[in-house]
Coordinates of C-alpha atoms and ligand atoms in Angstrom, one line a residue:
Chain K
X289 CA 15.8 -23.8 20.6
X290 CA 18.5 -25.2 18.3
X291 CA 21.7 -24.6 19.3
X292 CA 24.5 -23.1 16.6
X293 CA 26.6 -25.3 15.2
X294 CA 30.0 -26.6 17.1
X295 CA 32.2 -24.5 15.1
X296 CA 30.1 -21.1 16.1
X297 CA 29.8 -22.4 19.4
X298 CA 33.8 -22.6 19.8
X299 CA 33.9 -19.2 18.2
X300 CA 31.8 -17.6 20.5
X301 CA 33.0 -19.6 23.2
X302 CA 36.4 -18.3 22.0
X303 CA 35.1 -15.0 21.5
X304 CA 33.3 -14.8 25.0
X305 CA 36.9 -16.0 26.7
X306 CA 38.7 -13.1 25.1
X307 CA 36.3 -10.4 26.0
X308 CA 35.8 -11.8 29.4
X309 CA 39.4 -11.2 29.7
X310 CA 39.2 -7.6 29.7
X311 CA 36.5 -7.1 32.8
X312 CA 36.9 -3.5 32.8
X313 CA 35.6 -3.1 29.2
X314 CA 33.1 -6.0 28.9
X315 CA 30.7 -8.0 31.1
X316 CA 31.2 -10.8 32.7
X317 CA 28.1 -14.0 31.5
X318 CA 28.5 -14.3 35.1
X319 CA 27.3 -10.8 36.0
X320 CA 24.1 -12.0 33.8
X321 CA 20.8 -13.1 35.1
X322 CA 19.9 -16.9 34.7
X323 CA 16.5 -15.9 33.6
X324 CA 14.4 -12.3 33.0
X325 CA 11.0 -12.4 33.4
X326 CA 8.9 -10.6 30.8
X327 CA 5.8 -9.4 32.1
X328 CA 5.0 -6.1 30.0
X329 CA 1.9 -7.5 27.8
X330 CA 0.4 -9.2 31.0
X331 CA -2.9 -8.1 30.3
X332 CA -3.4 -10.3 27.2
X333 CA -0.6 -12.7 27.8
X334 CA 0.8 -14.6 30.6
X335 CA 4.4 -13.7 31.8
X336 CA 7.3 -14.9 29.6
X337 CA 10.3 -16.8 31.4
X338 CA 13.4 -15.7 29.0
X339 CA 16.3 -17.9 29.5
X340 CA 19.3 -15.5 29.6
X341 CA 21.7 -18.0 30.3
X342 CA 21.2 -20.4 27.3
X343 CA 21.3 -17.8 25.2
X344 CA 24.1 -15.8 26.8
X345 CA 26.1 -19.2 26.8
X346 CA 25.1 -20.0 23.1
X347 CA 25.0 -16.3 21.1
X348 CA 27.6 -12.9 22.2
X349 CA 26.4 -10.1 24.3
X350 CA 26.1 -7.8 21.6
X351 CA 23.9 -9.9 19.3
X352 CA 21.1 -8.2 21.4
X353 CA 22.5 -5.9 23.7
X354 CA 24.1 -3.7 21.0
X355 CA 27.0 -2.3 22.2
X356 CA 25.8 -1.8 25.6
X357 CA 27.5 -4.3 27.3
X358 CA 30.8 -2.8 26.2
X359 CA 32.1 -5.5 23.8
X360 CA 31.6 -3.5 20.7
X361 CA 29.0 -3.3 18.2
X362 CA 27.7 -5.9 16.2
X363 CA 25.8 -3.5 14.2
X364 CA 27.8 -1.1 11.6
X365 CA 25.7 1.4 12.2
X366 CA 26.2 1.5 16.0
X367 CA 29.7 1.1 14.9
X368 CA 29.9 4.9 13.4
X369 CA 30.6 6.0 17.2
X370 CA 30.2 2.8 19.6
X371 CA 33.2 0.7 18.6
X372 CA 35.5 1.5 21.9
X373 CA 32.4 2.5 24.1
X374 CA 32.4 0.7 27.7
X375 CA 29.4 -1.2 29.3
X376 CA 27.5 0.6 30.6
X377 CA 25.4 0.7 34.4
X378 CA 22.3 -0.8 33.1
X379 CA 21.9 -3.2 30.5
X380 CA 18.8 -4.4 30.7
X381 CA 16.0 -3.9 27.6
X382 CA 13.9 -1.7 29.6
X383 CA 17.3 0.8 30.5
X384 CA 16.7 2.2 27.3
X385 CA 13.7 1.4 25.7
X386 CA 10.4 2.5 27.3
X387 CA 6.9 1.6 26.4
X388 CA 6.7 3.7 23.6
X389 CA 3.4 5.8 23.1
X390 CA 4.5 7.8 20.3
X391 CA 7.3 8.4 17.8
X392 CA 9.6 10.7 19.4
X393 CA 10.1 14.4 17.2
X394 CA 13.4 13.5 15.3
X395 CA 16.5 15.7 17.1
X396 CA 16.9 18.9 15.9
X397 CA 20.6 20.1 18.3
X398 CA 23.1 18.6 16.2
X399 CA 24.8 16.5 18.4
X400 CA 25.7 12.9 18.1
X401 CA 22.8 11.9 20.5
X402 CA 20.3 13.3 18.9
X403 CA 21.3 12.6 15.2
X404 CA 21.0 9.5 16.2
X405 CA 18.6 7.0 18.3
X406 CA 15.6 8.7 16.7
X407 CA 14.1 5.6 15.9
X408 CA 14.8 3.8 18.8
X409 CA 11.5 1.2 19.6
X410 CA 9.7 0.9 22.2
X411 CA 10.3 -2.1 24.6
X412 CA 7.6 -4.4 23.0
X413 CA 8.9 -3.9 19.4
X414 CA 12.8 -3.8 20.9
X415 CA 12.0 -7.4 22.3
X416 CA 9.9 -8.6 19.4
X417 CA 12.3 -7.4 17.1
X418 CA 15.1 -8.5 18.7
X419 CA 13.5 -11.8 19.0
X420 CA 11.6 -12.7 16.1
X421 CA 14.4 -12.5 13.4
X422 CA 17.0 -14.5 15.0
X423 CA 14.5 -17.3 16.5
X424 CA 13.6 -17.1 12.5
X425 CA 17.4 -17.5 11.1
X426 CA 17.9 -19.8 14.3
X427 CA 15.0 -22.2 14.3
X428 CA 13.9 -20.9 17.8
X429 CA 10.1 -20.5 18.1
X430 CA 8.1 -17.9 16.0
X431 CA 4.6 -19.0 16.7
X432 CA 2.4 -15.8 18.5
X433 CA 1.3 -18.5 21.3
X434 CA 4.8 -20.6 21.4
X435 CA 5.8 -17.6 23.6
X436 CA 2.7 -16.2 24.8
X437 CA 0.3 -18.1 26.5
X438 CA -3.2 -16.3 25.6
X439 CA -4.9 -14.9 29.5
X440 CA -8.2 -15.1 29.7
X441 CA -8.9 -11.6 28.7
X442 CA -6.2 -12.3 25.9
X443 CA -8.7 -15.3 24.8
X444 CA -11.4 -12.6 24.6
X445 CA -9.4 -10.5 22.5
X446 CA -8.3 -12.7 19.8
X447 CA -11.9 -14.6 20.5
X448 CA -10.5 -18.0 20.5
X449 CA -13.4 -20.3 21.8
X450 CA -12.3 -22.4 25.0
Chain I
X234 CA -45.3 44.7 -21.4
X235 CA -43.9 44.5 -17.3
X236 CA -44.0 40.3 -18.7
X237 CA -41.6 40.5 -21.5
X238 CA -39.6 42.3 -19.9
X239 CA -38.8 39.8 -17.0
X240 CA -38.9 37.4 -20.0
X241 CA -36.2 38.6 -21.9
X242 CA -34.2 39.2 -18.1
X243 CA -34.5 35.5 -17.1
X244 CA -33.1 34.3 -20.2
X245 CA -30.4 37.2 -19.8
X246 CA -29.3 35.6 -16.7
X247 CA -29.7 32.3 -17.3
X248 CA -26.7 33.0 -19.7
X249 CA -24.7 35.0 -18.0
X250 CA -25.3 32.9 -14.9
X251 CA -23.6 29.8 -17.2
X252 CA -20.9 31.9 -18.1
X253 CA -20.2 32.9 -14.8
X254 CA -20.1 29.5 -13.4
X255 CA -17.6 28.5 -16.1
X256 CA -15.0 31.7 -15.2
X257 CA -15.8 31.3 -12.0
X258 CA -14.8 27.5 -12.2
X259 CA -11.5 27.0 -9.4
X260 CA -8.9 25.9 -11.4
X261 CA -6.8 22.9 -10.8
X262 CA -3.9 23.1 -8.2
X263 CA -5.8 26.2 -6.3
X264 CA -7.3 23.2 -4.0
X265 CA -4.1 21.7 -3.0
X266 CA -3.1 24.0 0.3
X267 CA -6.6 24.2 1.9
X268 CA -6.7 21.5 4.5
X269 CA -3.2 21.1 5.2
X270 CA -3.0 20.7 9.4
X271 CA 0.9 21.1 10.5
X272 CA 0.5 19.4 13.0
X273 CA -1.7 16.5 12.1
X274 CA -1.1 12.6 13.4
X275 CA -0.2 9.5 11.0
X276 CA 0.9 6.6 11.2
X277 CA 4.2 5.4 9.3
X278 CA 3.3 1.2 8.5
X279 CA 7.1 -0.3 7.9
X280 CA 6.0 -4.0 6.1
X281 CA 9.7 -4.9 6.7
X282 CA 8.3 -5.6 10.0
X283 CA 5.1 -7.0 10.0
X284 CA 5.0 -10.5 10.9
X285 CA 1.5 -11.1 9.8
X286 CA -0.3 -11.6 13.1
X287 CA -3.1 -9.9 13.4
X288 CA -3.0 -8.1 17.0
X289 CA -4.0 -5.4 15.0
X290 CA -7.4 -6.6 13.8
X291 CA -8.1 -8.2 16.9
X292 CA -7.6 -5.0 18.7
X293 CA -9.5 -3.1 16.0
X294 CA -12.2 -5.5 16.3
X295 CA -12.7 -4.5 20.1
X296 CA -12.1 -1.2 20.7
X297 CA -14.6 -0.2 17.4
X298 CA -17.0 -2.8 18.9
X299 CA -17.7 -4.2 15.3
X300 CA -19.3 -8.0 14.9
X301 CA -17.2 -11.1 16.2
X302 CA -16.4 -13.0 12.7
X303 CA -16.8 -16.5 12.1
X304 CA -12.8 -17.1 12.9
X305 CA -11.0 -16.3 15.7
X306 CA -8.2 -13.7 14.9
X307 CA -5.4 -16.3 15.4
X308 CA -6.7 -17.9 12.2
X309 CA -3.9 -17.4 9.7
X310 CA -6.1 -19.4 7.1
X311 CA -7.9 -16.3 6.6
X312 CA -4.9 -15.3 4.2
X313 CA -6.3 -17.7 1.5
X314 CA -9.4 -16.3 1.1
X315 CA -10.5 -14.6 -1.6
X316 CA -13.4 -13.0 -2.7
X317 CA -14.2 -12.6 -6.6
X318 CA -10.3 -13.1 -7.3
X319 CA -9.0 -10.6 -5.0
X320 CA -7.8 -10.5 -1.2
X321 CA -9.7 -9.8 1.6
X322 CA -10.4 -5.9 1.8
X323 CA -12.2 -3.6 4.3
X324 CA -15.9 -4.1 5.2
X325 CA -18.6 -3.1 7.6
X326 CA -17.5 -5.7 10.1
X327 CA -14.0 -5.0 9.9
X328 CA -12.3 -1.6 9.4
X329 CA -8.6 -2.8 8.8
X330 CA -7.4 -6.2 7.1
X331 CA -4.0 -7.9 7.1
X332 CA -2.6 -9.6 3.6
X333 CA -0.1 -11.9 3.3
X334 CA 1.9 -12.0 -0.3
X335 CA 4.2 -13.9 -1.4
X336 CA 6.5 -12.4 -3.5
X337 CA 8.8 -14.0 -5.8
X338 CA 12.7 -14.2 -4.7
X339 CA 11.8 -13.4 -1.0
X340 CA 12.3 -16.0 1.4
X341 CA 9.3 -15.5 3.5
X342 CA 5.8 -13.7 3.0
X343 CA 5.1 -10.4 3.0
X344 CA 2.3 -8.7 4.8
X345 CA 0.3 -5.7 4.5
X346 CA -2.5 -3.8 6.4
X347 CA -5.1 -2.2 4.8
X348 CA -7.6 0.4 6.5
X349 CA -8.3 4.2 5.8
X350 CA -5.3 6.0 4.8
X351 CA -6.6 9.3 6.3
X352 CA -5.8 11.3 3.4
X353 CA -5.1 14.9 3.7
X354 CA -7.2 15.6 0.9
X355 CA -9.9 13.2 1.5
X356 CA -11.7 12.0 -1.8
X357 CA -14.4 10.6 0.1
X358 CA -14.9 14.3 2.2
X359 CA -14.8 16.2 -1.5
X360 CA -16.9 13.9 -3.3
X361 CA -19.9 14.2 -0.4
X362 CA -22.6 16.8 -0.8
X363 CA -24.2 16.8 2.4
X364 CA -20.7 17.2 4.1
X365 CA -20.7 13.6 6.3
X366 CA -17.1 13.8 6.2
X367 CA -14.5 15.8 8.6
X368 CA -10.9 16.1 8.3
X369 CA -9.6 16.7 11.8
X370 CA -7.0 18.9 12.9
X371 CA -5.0 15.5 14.6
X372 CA -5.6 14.0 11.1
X373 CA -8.5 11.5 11.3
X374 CA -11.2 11.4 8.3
X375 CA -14.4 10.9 10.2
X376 CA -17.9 10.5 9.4
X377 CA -21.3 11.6 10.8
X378 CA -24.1 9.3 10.3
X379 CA -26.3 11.8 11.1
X380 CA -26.4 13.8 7.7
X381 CA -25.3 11.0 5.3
X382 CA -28.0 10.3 2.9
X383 CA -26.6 6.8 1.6
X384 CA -25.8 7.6 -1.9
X385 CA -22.2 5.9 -2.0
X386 CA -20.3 8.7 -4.0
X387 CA -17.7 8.2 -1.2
X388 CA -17.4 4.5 -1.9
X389 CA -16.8 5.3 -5.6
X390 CA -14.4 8.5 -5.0
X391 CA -12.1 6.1 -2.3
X392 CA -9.0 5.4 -4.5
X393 CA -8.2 2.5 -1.5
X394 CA -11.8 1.3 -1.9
X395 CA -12.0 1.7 1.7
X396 CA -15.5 3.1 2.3
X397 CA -18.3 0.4 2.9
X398 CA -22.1 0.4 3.3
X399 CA -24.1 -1.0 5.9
X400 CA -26.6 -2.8 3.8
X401 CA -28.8 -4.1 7.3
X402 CA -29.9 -0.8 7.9
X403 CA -31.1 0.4 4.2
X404 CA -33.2 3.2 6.2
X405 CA -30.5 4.8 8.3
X406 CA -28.1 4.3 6.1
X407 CA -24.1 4.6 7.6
X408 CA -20.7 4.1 6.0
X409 CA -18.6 2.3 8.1
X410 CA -14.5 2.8 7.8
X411 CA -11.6 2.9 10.2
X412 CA -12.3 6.5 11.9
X413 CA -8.5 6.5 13.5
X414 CA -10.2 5.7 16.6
X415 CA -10.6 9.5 16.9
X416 CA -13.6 9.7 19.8
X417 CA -11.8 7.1 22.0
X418 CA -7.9 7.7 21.5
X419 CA -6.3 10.4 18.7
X420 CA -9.1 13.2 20.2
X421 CA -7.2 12.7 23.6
X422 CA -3.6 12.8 22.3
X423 CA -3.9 8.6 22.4
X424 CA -2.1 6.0 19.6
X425 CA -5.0 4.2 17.9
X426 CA -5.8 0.6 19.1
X427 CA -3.9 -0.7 16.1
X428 CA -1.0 0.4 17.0
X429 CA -1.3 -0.3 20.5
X430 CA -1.2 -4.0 19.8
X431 CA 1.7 -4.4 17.1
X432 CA 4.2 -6.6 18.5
X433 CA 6.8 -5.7 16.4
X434 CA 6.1 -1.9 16.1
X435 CA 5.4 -2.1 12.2
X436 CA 3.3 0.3 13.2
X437 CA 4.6 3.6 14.8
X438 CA 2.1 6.9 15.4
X439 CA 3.6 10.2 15.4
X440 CA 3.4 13.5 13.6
X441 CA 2.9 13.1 10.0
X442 CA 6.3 15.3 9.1
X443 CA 8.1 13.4 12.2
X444 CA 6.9 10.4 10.5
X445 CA 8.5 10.8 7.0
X446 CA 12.2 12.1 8.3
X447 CA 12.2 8.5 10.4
X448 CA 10.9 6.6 7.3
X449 CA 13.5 8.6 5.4
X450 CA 16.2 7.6 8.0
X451 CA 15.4 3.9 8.2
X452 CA 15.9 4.1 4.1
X453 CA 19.1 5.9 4.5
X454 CA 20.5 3.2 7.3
X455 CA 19.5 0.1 5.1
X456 CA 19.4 0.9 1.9
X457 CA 19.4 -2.9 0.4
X458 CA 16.3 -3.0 2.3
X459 CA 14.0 -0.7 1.4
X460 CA 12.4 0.7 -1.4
X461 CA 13.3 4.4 -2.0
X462 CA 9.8 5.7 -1.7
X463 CA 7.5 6.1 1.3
X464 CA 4.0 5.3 -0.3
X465 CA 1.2 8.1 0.8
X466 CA 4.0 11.3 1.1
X467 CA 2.3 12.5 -2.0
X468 CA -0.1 9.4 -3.3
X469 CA -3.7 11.3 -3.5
X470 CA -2.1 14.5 -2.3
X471 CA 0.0 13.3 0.6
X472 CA -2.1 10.4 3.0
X473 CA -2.0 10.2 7.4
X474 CA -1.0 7.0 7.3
X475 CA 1.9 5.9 5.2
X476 CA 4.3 2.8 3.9
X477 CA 7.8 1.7 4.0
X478 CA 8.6 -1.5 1.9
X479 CA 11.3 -3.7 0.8
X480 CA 9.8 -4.6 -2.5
X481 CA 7.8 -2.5 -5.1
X482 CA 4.8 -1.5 -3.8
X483 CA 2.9 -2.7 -6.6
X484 CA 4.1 -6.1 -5.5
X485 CA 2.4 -6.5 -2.4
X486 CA -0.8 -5.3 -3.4
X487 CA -0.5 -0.8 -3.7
X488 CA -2.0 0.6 -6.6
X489 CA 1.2 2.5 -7.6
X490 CA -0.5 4.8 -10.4
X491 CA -2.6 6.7 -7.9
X492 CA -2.0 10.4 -8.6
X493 CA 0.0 12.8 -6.7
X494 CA -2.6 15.3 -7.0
X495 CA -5.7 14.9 -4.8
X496 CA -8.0 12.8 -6.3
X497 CA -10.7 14.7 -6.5
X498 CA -9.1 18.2 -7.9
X499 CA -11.0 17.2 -11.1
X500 CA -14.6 16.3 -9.5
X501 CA -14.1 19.5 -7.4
X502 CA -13.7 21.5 -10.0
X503 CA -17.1 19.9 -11.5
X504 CA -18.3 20.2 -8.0
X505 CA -18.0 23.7 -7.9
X506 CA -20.3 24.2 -10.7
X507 CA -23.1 22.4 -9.0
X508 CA -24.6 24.7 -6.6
X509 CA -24.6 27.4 -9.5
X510 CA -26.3 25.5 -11.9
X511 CA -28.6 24.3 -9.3
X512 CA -29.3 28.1 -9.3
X513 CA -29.2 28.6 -13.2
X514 CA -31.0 26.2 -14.2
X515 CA -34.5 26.5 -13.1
X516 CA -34.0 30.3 -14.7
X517 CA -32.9 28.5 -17.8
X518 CA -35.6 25.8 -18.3
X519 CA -38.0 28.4 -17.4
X520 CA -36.9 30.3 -20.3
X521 CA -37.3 27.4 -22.7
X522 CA -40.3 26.6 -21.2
X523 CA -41.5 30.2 -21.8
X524 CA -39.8 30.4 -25.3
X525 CA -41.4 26.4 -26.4
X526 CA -45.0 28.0 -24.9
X527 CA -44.8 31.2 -26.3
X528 CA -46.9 30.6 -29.6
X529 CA -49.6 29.3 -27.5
X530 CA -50.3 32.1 -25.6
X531 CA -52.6 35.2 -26.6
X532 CA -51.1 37.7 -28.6
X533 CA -51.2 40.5 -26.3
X534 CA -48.5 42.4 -27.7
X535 CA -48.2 44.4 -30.7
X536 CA -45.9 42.8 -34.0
X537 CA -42.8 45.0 -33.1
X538 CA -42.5 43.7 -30.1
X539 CA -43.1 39.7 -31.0
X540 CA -40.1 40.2 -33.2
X541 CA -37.9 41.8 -30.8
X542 CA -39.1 38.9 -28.9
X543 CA -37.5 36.3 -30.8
X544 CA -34.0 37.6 -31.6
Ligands
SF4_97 S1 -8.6 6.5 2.2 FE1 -10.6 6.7 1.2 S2 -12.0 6.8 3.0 FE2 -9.9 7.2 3.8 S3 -9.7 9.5 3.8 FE3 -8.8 8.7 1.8 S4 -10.6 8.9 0.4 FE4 -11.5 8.9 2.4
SF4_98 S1 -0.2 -6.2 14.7 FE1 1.6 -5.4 13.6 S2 2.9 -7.2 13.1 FE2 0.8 -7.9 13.6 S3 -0.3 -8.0 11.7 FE3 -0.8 -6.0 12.5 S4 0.8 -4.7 11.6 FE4 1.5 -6.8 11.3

């Protein structure tokens, strides 16, 4: 993974300092994990080892976690009501996104919470999603296998000849 | 005399039985409600996302059980091939293909799957005599083997050129397309195995009308990138699976002067008209053949009648 230049490293850096200074509205990179283990696609893939802490050290909570991790939203359209909202109890990927089966029935109430997050992906296409684009803009790996090791069964699947 | 008369009553209804079948023809638009299911299944394909890998055909290739092919799926050479000019399309060993296009003043390639659209007013269902085809309730166009007589029409009708013929078996003869994996998933409520496997959820399965107010949204919240259009809404009369894309359609590969009309209003209406002059016209020939003969046979009748005969 290539690291962001010196100048976006202070910022963030900068950045990270200033929202670390207000721990009762933003996380602390020291309440985050070193590393999360992916294991949702194990059938076809080995685990993945995500390193949290390079990237929480390198790019700002809310380049992934949207606004969940209370330093406001990256995102203008999470912006429309998230821009004050405070972390929240659990970050992680999986706290909101399930393994998605089918598209949910758009809301149909009214209210804020249903207006919105209608689209909201599953965890595979959360992660891959969340991954894929910046690893693309950020020279991190983009290769199927450069992340997945193919199982056995996976092997079978894809029918890639030992 | 008991012989002219049901003569002269064959021709009589010959005629009236031709123009009957042309009153009787169904005119255009009278078609378009009848196999709407509220309820059915699609699948809403967002090419913004699809990164070109090709879980999908792997897991297409499995679940269908269809033949290995010569490459394994994470082959991305596969994306040069072409075939008589064109790119890689639907056969009998594989019901969906992934494209890759590269489109000038994008920085990276486009790609786009290919497989049975699951129209809603299936060309391939209308064009077929011997009724092979079956729109389901959940959506899925499927096919029994059973009746199909191997004459193709559906291959000719498809507008996506999506129905293919199993030439090894020229004596059972069987189409093979993508069938929405409706005997081993959508009959139980279950994504297809496509969709399963898409890493970056380019696909997503839901209910057709769900499926368009989310595409609509995702145009809404990102305007610069997307087209205003979701492809198969009304393409062919309204398709199960549909498209979201930041480019014009016609640019990565969709035939963008398909009708919004089903496809086969036309041939229907000329359809209708089969089964009456497969009635009409043994009556008819049999009343030239009795007119062309009628010389040659012995004069029975008096003169008066002869004449009455031939007005
Ligand atoms: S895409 Fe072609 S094969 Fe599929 S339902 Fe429509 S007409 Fe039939
Ligand atoms: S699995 Fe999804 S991302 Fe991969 S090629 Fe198929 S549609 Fe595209």
């Amino acid at each position: 993974m290539k690291r962001p230049k010196p100048g976006a490293r202070i910022f963030y850096l900068l950045l990270g300092g200033i929202l670390c200074s207000f721990p009762a509205l933003a996380m602390d990179i020291d309440d985050a994990p070193e590393s999360v283990t992916i294991d949702y696609l194990q059938e076809l893939y080995e685990p993945v080892t995500f390193d949290h802490r390079m990237h929480a050290e390198n790019y700002a909570c809310n380049s992934c976690h949207h606004h969940t991790t209370g330093d406001g939203p990256h995102n203008a359209v999470c912006g429309k009501c998230h821009t004050t909202s405070p972390a929240v109890d659990d970050v992680s990927c999986s706290g909101c996104h399930e393994e998605k089966k089918t598209a949910p029935a758009p809301a149909t109430d009214g209210t804020a919470g249903t207006l919105y997050h209608i689209d909201k992906p599953g965890i595979k296409g959360a992660l891959h999603l969340q991954c894929l684009g910046c690893h693309a803009a950020e020279g991190g790996p983009t290769e199927c296998q450069e992340c997945h090791a193919l199982t056995p069964a996976g092997r079978k699947r894809f029918l890639v000849k030992e | 005399m008991l012989e002219k008369i049901s003569r002269r009553s064959i021709l009589k209804n010959g005629l009236a039985g031709t123009i009957g079948a042309l009153l009787l023809r169904p005119k255009a638009g009278e078609s378009h409600d009848i196999k709407k299911y509220p309820n059915s299944m699609g699948v809403l394909v967002d090419l913004t996302r699809c990164v070109g890998c090709r879980s999908c055909e792997a897991a297409c290739n499995a679940e269908q059980k269809l033949p290995e092919p010569m490459q394994p799926f994470t082959d991305m050479e596969v994306f040069e091939e072409t075939e008589h000019g064109r790119q890689r399309r639907t056969d009998e060993t594989r019901y969906t293909v992934v494209n890759r296009y590269e489109v000038p003043g994008q920085d990276h390639p486009l790609f786009r799957k290919v497989q049975c659209n699951h129209c809603q007013e299936p060309a391939c269902l209308s064009s077929c005599f011997v009724n092979a085809y079956t729109k389901t309730p959940e959506g899925a166009v499927i096919y029994n083997a059973d009746v199909c007589v191997g004459c193709r029409t559906c291959m000719v009708a498809c507008p996506f050129y999506i129905p293919t013929f199993k030439y090894s078996s020229a004596f059972s003869p069987q189409i093979m397309k993508c069938v929405f994996c409706y005997d081993t998933r959508l009959k139980f409520g279950k994504q297809p195995a496509c969709v399963e496997a898409c890493p970056q959820e380019a696909l997503l399965f839901g209910q057709r009308d769900d499926l368009i107010k989310i595409g609509r949204r995702r145009i809404e919240e990102n305007k610069d990138g997307y087209q205003d259009h979701i492809y198969g809404e009304y393409e062919a009369g309204g398709t199960s699976w549909m498209y979201l894309s930041s480019v014009p359609f016609e640019e990565v590969g969709f035939d963008t002067n398909i009708p919004h009309e089903p496809i086969l209003d036309s041939v229907k209406n000329f359809l209708g008209i089969v089964p009456m002059v497969l009635t009409i016209w043994p009556a008819l020939f049999a009343g030239f053949h009795l007119l062309a003969t009628r010389k040659e046979q012995p004069r029975i009748s008096d003169d008066k009648n002869g004449q009455e005969d031939a007005q």
